[in-house]
Amino acid sequence: MPQIYKEQDQIFSPKATYKIISLLNTGNFAISYKAEETDKNIPVFLKQYIDPTPASGDAYKKFINHQEKVNNKLASLEIAEINYEHFEFDGCYFQAKEFMEGMDLNSALNNPDRPPSDNERFLIATVFMYGIRRIHETGIVHTDLKPQQIYLKHNPAIKLKYEVKIVDFDFCRIPGQSEPTQIAGTPFYLSPEHIRGETPDFKSDIFTCGIILYQILGGTEPHPGTTEEEYNQNVLQYKIDNQLKELNPDVSDDF
């Protein structure tokens, strides 16, 4: 485990200095922080990788090259997070990204004080799927979609009142061009390809989008079962509890 930085510690890149504001999360692959870019005084999401590290040689170089190709493809998409830079510091690989103000979709859907209205749910679903289409048009397969990686940033100037941002492309694929060092996936959001040990592709993302749409529009997941094993079996058997229209009659046949 690499060093975990504390509040006010500074991280240096060739382009900028980042001051740690707070520790956000420690995971299997990375440690994440809220930080500040000290020259511009803007908040950033700073990711310190556990795996891969510069010490991992060819795997590290492959990871860097893959990230550069991904960033180039996503640079023009407003619906994707902004990646400011990636760099090495103190024997670790770091990424500085746009810090997402607001809340993730999971928090928004489960907000007891202000749950989204039906109209907001339809708008969120529509903008989210538009974003996935745009990402797929660049040739990228996300592979690890889930509500926690869809952010809603308050913006009263637009109809939805929220800007939608899709984040965390660290282990996405560019089929036929560039592959990540490993394939990601999250229990209860896995596609049949994930479960069968196959390489997830565009249809795998669309399958997971279906689960997320159920949660947005129907308020629950489509597949019965409370354990990962039950979920996986039901996915492979295409077994669902309810049709979306049964959960929410306002869902149109076209949708």
mmCIF file of C-alpha atoms in Angstrom:
data_model
loop_
_atom_site.group_PDB
_atom_site.id
_atom_site.type_symbol
_atom_site.label_atom_id
_atom_site.label_comp_id
_atom_site.label_asym_id
_atom_site.label_seq_id
_atom_site.Cartn_x
_atom_site.Cartn_y
_atom_site.Cartn_z
ATOM 1 C CA MET A 1 0.000 0.000 0.000
ATOM 2 C CA PRO A 2 1.492 3.386 -0.969
ATOM 3 C CA GLN A 3 1.593 6.351 1.352
ATOM 4 C CA ILE A 4 -1.789 7.915 2.068
ATOM 5 C CA TYR A 5 -1.527 11.690 2.022
ATOM 6 C CA LYS A 6 -3.019 13.943 4.694
ATOM 7 C CA GLU A 7 -4.850 17.259 4.592
ATOM 8 C CA GLN A 8 -2.570 20.092 3.417
ATOM 9 C CA ASP A 9 0.024 17.691 1.945
ATOM 10 C CA GLN A 10 1.185 18.733 -1.515
ATOM 11 C CA ILE A 11 1.473 16.617 -4.660
ATOM 12 C CA PHE A 12 3.634 17.956 -7.490
ATOM 13 C CA SER A 13 3.285 17.383 -11.219
ATOM 14 C CA PRO A 14 5.296 18.983 -14.038
ATOM 15 C CA LYS A 15 2.327 21.296 -14.670
ATOM 16 C CA ALA A 16 0.805 22.050 -11.271
ATOM 17 C CA THR A 17 0.833 21.753 -7.501
ATOM 18 C CA TYR A 18 -2.079 20.016 -5.789
ATOM 19 C CA LYS A 19 -2.935 20.514 -2.109
ATOM 20 C CA ILE A 20 -4.855 17.696 -0.432
ATOM 21 C CA ILE A 21 -8.186 18.844 1.008
ATOM 22 C CA SER A 22 -9.550 15.502 2.198
ATOM 23 C CA LEU A 23 -9.347 11.740 1.696
ATOM 24 C CA LEU A 24 -12.404 10.497 -0.215
ATOM 25 C CA ASN A 25 -11.945 6.759 -0.628
ATOM 26 C CA THR A 26 -9.474 3.874 -0.560
ATOM 27 C CA GLY A 27 -10.138 1.037 -2.999
ATOM 28 C CA ASN A 28 -8.452 -2.007 -4.486
ATOM 29 C CA PHE A 29 -6.949 -0.070 -7.381
ATOM 30 C CA ALA A 30 -6.633 3.506 -6.168
ATOM 31 C CA ILE A 31 -6.849 6.058 -3.373
ATOM 32 C CA SER A 32 -8.906 9.158 -4.132
ATOM 33 C CA TYR A 33 -8.746 12.661 -2.701
ATOM 34 C CA LYS A 34 -10.403 16.016 -3.014
ATOM 35 C CA ALA A 35 -7.574 18.430 -3.746
ATOM 36 C CA GLU A 36 -7.002 21.994 -4.925
ATOM 37 C CA GLU A 37 -4.914 23.139 -7.862
ATOM 38 C CA THR A 38 -3.063 25.888 -6.016
ATOM 39 C CA ASP A 39 -2.361 28.285 -8.918
ATOM 40 C CA LYS A 40 -5.921 28.411 -10.233
ATOM 41 C CA ASN A 41 -7.631 27.642 -6.904
ATOM 42 C CA ILE A 42 -9.928 25.068 -8.508
ATOM 43 C CA PRO A 43 -11.069 21.822 -6.865
ATOM 44 C CA VAL A 44 -9.821 18.601 -8.470
ATOM 45 C CA PHE A 45 -10.454 14.902 -8.031
ATOM 46 C CA LEU A 46 -7.004 13.395 -7.476
ATOM 47 C CA LYS A 47 -6.546 9.666 -7.971
ATOM 48 C CA GLN A 48 -3.450 7.879 -6.660
ATOM 49 C CA TYR A 49 -3.087 4.446 -8.217
ATOM 50 C CA ILE A 50 -2.174 1.350 -6.240
ATOM 51 C CA ASP A 51 -2.302 -0.859 -9.350
ATOM 52 C CA PRO A 52 -0.622 -0.266 -11.701
ATOM 53 C CA THR A 53 2.396 1.605 -10.318
ATOM 54 C CA PRO A 54 5.481 2.858 -12.185
ATOM 55 C CA ALA A 55 7.309 -0.154 -10.754
ATOM 56 C CA SER A 56 5.112 -2.536 -12.756
ATOM 57 C CA GLY A 57 7.070 -1.799 -15.928
ATOM 58 C CA ASP A 58 5.366 -2.754 -19.190
ATOM 59 C CA ALA A 59 1.915 -2.935 -17.560
ATOM 60 C CA TYR A 60 2.359 0.630 -16.323
ATOM 61 C CA LYS A 61 3.437 1.866 -19.765
ATOM 62 C CA LYS A 62 0.439 0.111 -21.362
ATOM 63 C CA PHE A 63 -1.881 1.746 -18.828
ATOM 64 C CA ILE A 64 -0.438 5.208 -19.553
ATOM 65 C CA ASN A 65 -0.687 4.777 -23.327
ATOM 66 C CA HIS A 66 -4.251 3.513 -23.052
ATOM 67 C CA GLN A 67 -5.286 6.457 -20.869
ATOM 68 C CA GLU A 68 -3.828 8.938 -23.335
ATOM 69 C CA LYS A 69 -5.880 7.420 -26.178
ATOM 70 C CA VAL A 70 -9.043 7.450 -24.047
ATOM 71 C CA ASN A 71 -8.518 11.064 -22.999
ATOM 72 C CA ASN A 72 -8.035 12.174 -26.600
ATOM 73 C CA LYS A 73 -11.337 10.574 -27.603
ATOM 74 C CA LEU A 74 -13.304 12.007 -24.680
ATOM 75 C CA ALA A 75 -11.829 15.519 -24.752
ATOM 76 C CA SER A 76 -14.638 16.945 -26.911
ATOM 77 C CA LEU A 77 -17.537 15.305 -25.025
ATOM 78 C CA GLU A 78 -19.133 17.578 -22.442
ATOM 79 C CA ILE A 79 -20.979 14.643 -20.884
ATOM 80 C CA ALA A 80 -17.712 12.885 -19.944
ATOM 81 C CA GLU A 81 -15.514 13.952 -17.050
ATOM 82 C CA ILE A 82 -12.556 16.246 -17.797
ATOM 83 C CA ASN A 83 -9.143 14.675 -17.273
ATOM 84 C CA TYR A 84 -6.620 17.445 -16.603
ATOM 85 C CA GLU A 85 -3.422 15.390 -16.549
ATOM 86 C CA HIS A 86 -1.721 12.181 -15.463
ATOM 87 C CA PHE A 87 1.751 12.089 -13.936
ATOM 88 C CA GLU A 88 4.180 10.288 -11.665
ATOM 89 C CA PHE A 89 5.018 11.466 -8.168
ATOM 90 C CA ASP A 90 6.739 9.740 -5.265
ATOM 91 C CA GLY A 91 6.716 6.330 -6.954
ATOM 92 C CA CYS A 92 2.986 6.428 -7.767
ATOM 93 C CA TYR A 93 0.832 7.163 -10.808
ATOM 94 C CA PHE A 94 -1.675 10.027 -10.337
ATOM 95 C CA GLN A 95 -4.582 11.434 -12.325
ATOM 96 C CA ALA A 96 -6.030 14.901 -11.800
ATOM 97 C CA LYS A 97 -9.650 15.095 -12.935
ATOM 98 C CA GLU A 98 -12.619 17.409 -12.804
ATOM 99 C CA PHE A 99 -14.103 17.423 -9.296
ATOM 100 C CA MET A 100 -17.774 16.556 -9.511
ATOM 101 C CA GLU A 101 -19.945 18.960 -7.567
ATOM 102 C CA GLY A 102 -23.494 17.839 -6.840
ATOM 103 C CA MET A 103 -24.460 14.213 -6.254
ATOM 104 C CA ASP A 104 -24.217 10.880 -7.981
ATOM 105 C CA LEU A 105 -27.319 9.292 -9.470
ATOM 106 C CA ASN A 106 -27.591 6.680 -6.729
ATOM 107 C CA SER A 107 -27.748 9.411 -4.066
ATOM 108 C CA ALA A 108 -30.236 11.432 -6.129
ATOM 109 C CA LEU A 109 -32.609 8.503 -6.649
ATOM 110 C CA ASN A 110 -32.525 7.644 -2.948
ATOM 111 C CA ASN A 111 -32.765 11.199 -1.591
ATOM 112 C CA PRO A 112 -35.622 11.037 0.982
ATOM 113 C CA ASP A 113 -35.893 14.829 1.196
ATOM 114 C CA ARG A 114 -36.280 15.458 -2.524
ATOM 115 C CA PRO A 115 -36.723 12.396 -4.729
ATOM 116 C CA PRO A 116 -36.700 13.178 -8.484
ATOM 117 C CA SER A 117 -40.062 13.874 -10.067
ATOM 118 C CA ASP A 118 -41.307 11.628 -12.886
ATOM 119 C CA ASN A 119 -40.413 14.309 -15.427
ATOM 120 C CA GLU A 120 -36.889 14.602 -14.014
ATOM 121 C CA ARG A 121 -36.479 10.831 -14.166
ATOM 122 C CA PHE A 122 -37.398 10.775 -17.863
ATOM 123 C CA LEU A 123 -35.043 13.661 -18.623
ATOM 124 C CA ILE A 124 -32.179 12.036 -16.699
ATOM 125 C CA ALA A 125 -32.765 8.750 -18.528
ATOM 126 C CA THR A 126 -32.852 10.485 -21.912
ATOM 127 C CA VAL A 127 -29.691 12.548 -21.330
ATOM 128 C CA PHE A 128 -27.863 9.549 -19.869
ATOM 129 C CA MET A 129 -28.613 7.378 -22.896
ATOM 130 C CA TYR A 130 -27.681 10.227 -25.251
ATOM 131 C CA GLY A 131 -24.339 10.380 -23.438
ATOM 132 C CA ILE A 132 -23.749 6.655 -23.806
ATOM 133 C CA ARG A 133 -24.502 6.911 -27.525
ATOM 134 C CA ARG A 134 -21.962 9.721 -27.901
ATOM 135 C CA ILE A 135 -19.338 7.751 -25.960
ATOM 136 C CA HIS A 136 -19.944 4.667 -28.094
ATOM 137 C CA GLU A 137 -19.655 6.776 -31.241
ATOM 138 C CA THR A 138 -16.071 7.603 -30.230
ATOM 139 C CA GLY A 139 -15.338 3.854 -30.145
ATOM 140 C CA ILE A 140 -15.195 3.532 -26.350
ATOM 141 C CA VAL A 141 -16.835 0.784 -24.262
ATOM 142 C CA HIS A 142 -17.101 1.939 -20.629
ATOM 143 C CA THR A 143 -17.403 -1.669 -19.218
ATOM 144 C CA ASP A 144 -18.235 -0.566 -15.632
ATOM 145 C CA LEU A 145 -21.349 1.617 -15.697
ATOM 146 C CA LYS A 146 -23.371 2.104 -12.497
ATOM 147 C CA PRO A 147 -25.391 4.930 -10.875
ATOM 148 C CA GLN A 148 -22.427 5.931 -8.695
ATOM 149 C CA GLN A 149 -20.555 6.922 -11.876
ATOM 150 C CA ILE A 150 -23.295 9.206 -13.204
ATOM 151 C CA TYR A 151 -23.169 12.673 -11.646
ATOM 152 C CA LEU A 152 -25.842 15.365 -11.517
ATOM 153 C CA LYS A 153 -24.503 18.913 -11.182
ATOM 154 C CA HIS A 154 -27.104 21.602 -10.411
ATOM 155 C CA ASN A 155 -27.596 24.073 -13.261
ATOM 156 C CA PRO A 156 -30.827 26.126 -13.093
ATOM 157 C CA ALA A 157 -30.259 27.477 -16.623
ATOM 158 C CA ILE A 158 -31.223 24.212 -18.361
ATOM 159 C CA LYS A 159 -34.528 22.333 -18.499
ATOM 160 C CA LEU A 160 -33.388 19.343 -16.428
ATOM 161 C CA LYS A 161 -31.787 21.695 -13.853
ATOM 162 C CA TYR A 162 -28.846 19.291 -13.735
ATOM 163 C CA GLU A 163 -25.859 18.683 -15.960
ATOM 164 C CA VAL A 164 -25.234 14.949 -16.376
ATOM 165 C CA LYS A 165 -21.633 13.706 -16.285
ATOM 166 C CA ILE A 166 -20.386 10.144 -16.766
ATOM 167 C CA VAL A 167 -17.117 9.363 -14.978
ATOM 168 C CA ASP A 168 -14.408 6.744 -14.394
ATOM 169 C CA PHE A 169 -13.098 5.550 -17.744
ATOM 170 C CA ASP A 170 -9.919 4.080 -16.226
ATOM 171 C CA PHE A 171 -10.592 0.526 -17.419
ATOM 172 C CA CYS A 172 -12.712 1.200 -20.489
ATOM 173 C CA ARG A 173 -11.970 -0.450 -23.848
ATOM 174 C CA ILE A 174 -11.334 0.892 -27.337
ATOM 175 C CA PRO A 175 -12.011 -2.312 -29.303
ATOM 176 C CA GLY A 176 -9.554 -2.864 -32.140
ATOM 177 C CA GLN A 177 -7.326 -0.005 -30.990
ATOM 178 C CA SER A 178 -6.402 -0.143 -27.314
ATOM 179 C CA GLU A 179 -7.189 -2.344 -24.307
ATOM 180 C CA PRO A 180 -6.934 -1.694 -20.555
ATOM 181 C CA THR A 181 -4.604 -3.647 -18.296
ATOM 182 C CA GLN A 182 -7.666 -5.441 -16.883
ATOM 183 C CA ILE A 183 -11.441 -5.586 -17.304
ATOM 184 C CA ALA A 184 -13.606 -3.929 -14.679
ATOM 185 C CA GLY A 185 -17.149 -4.701 -13.573
ATOM 186 C CA THR A 186 -19.401 -4.241 -10.556
ATOM 187 C CA PRO A 187 -21.586 -6.934 -8.925
ATOM 188 C CA PHE A 188 -25.313 -6.556 -9.725
ATOM 189 C CA TYR A 189 -24.439 -4.497 -12.837
ATOM 190 C CA LEU A 190 -22.566 -7.184 -14.764
ATOM 191 C CA SER A 191 -23.570 -8.076 -18.313
ATOM 192 C CA PRO A 192 -23.885 -11.679 -19.536
ATOM 193 C CA GLU A 193 -20.468 -11.259 -21.183
ATOM 194 C CA HIS A 194 -18.892 -10.284 -17.862
ATOM 195 C CA ILE A 195 -20.469 -13.242 -16.100
ATOM 196 C CA ARG A 196 -19.397 -15.741 -18.768
ATOM 197 C CA GLY A 197 -15.809 -14.455 -18.586
ATOM 198 C CA GLU A 198 -15.990 -12.947 -22.077
ATOM 199 C CA THR A 199 -14.735 -9.508 -23.054
ATOM 200 C CA PRO A 200 -17.506 -6.908 -22.589
ATOM 201 C CA ASP A 201 -18.356 -4.855 -25.679
ATOM 202 C CA PHE A 202 -20.872 -2.194 -26.720
ATOM 203 C CA LYS A 203 -23.870 -4.459 -26.134
ATOM 204 C CA SER A 204 -22.563 -5.154 -22.620
ATOM 205 C CA ASP A 205 -22.749 -1.433 -21.824
ATOM 206 C CA ILE A 206 -26.282 -1.325 -23.240
ATOM 207 C CA PHE A 207 -27.314 -4.276 -21.055
ATOM 208 C CA THR A 208 -26.079 -2.451 -17.946
ATOM 209 C CA CYS A 209 -27.828 0.717 -19.139
ATOM 210 C CA GLY A 210 -31.049 -1.322 -19.069
ATOM 211 C CA ILE A 211 -30.519 -2.064 -15.376
ATOM 212 C CA ILE A 212 -29.842 1.611 -14.664
ATOM 213 C CA LEU A 213 -32.944 2.663 -16.631
ATOM 214 C CA TYR A 214 -35.015 0.298 -14.505
ATOM 215 C CA GLN A 215 -33.676 2.020 -11.396
ATOM 216 C CA ILE A 216 -34.279 5.517 -12.800
ATOM 217 C CA LEU A 217 -37.771 4.924 -14.183
ATOM 218 C CA GLY A 218 -39.085 1.948 -12.222
ATOM 219 C CA GLY A 219 -37.450 2.494 -8.854
ATOM 220 C CA THR A 220 -35.930 -0.984 -8.590
ATOM 221 C CA GLU A 221 -33.594 -3.437 -10.292
ATOM 222 C CA PRO A 222 -35.109 -5.776 -12.921
ATOM 223 C CA HIS A 223 -33.491 -9.024 -11.751
ATOM 224 C CA PRO A 224 -34.713 -10.918 -8.678
ATOM 225 C CA GLY A 225 -32.255 -12.274 -6.125
ATOM 226 C CA THR A 226 -30.272 -10.777 -3.275
ATOM 227 C CA THR A 227 -26.896 -12.502 -3.762
ATOM 228 C CA GLU A 228 -24.357 -12.161 -6.561
ATOM 229 C CA GLU A 229 -24.859 -15.809 -7.495
ATOM 230 C CA GLU A 230 -28.648 -15.369 -7.790
ATOM 231 C CA TYR A 231 -28.183 -12.196 -9.829
ATOM 232 C CA ASN A 232 -25.734 -13.884 -12.201
ATOM 233 C CA GLN A 233 -28.020 -16.879 -12.733
ATOM 234 C CA ASN A 234 -31.051 -14.676 -13.406
ATOM 235 C CA VAL A 235 -29.089 -12.532 -15.869
ATOM 236 C CA LEU A 236 -27.924 -15.567 -17.829
ATOM 237 C CA GLN A 237 -31.509 -16.881 -17.884
ATOM 238 C CA TYR A 238 -32.887 -13.422 -18.799
ATOM 239 C CA LYS A 239 -35.214 -13.692 -15.824
ATOM 240 C CA ILE A 240 -36.747 -10.459 -14.531
ATOM 241 C CA ASP A 241 -39.311 -9.657 -11.845
ATOM 242 C CA ASN A 242 -41.414 -7.084 -13.666
ATOM 243 C CA GLN A 243 -41.701 -5.370 -17.002
ATOM 244 C CA LEU A 244 -40.712 -1.720 -16.722
ATOM 245 C CA LYS A 245 -44.197 -0.596 -17.795
ATOM 246 C CA GLU A 246 -45.678 -2.629 -14.917
ATOM 247 C CA LEU A 247 -43.498 -0.721 -12.456
ATOM 248 C CA ASN A 248 -44.238 2.663 -14.013
ATOM 249 C CA PRO A 249 -47.271 2.913 -16.353
ATOM 250 C CA ASP A 250 -46.025 6.338 -17.559
ATOM 251 C CA VAL A 251 -43.216 4.635 -19.456
ATOM 252 C CA SER A 252 -44.229 4.715 -23.115
ATOM 253 C CA ASP A 253 -44.132 1.673 -25.385
ATOM 254 C CA ASP A 254 -41.574 3.459 -27.588
ATOM 255 C CA PHE A 255 -39.306 4.083 -24.614
#
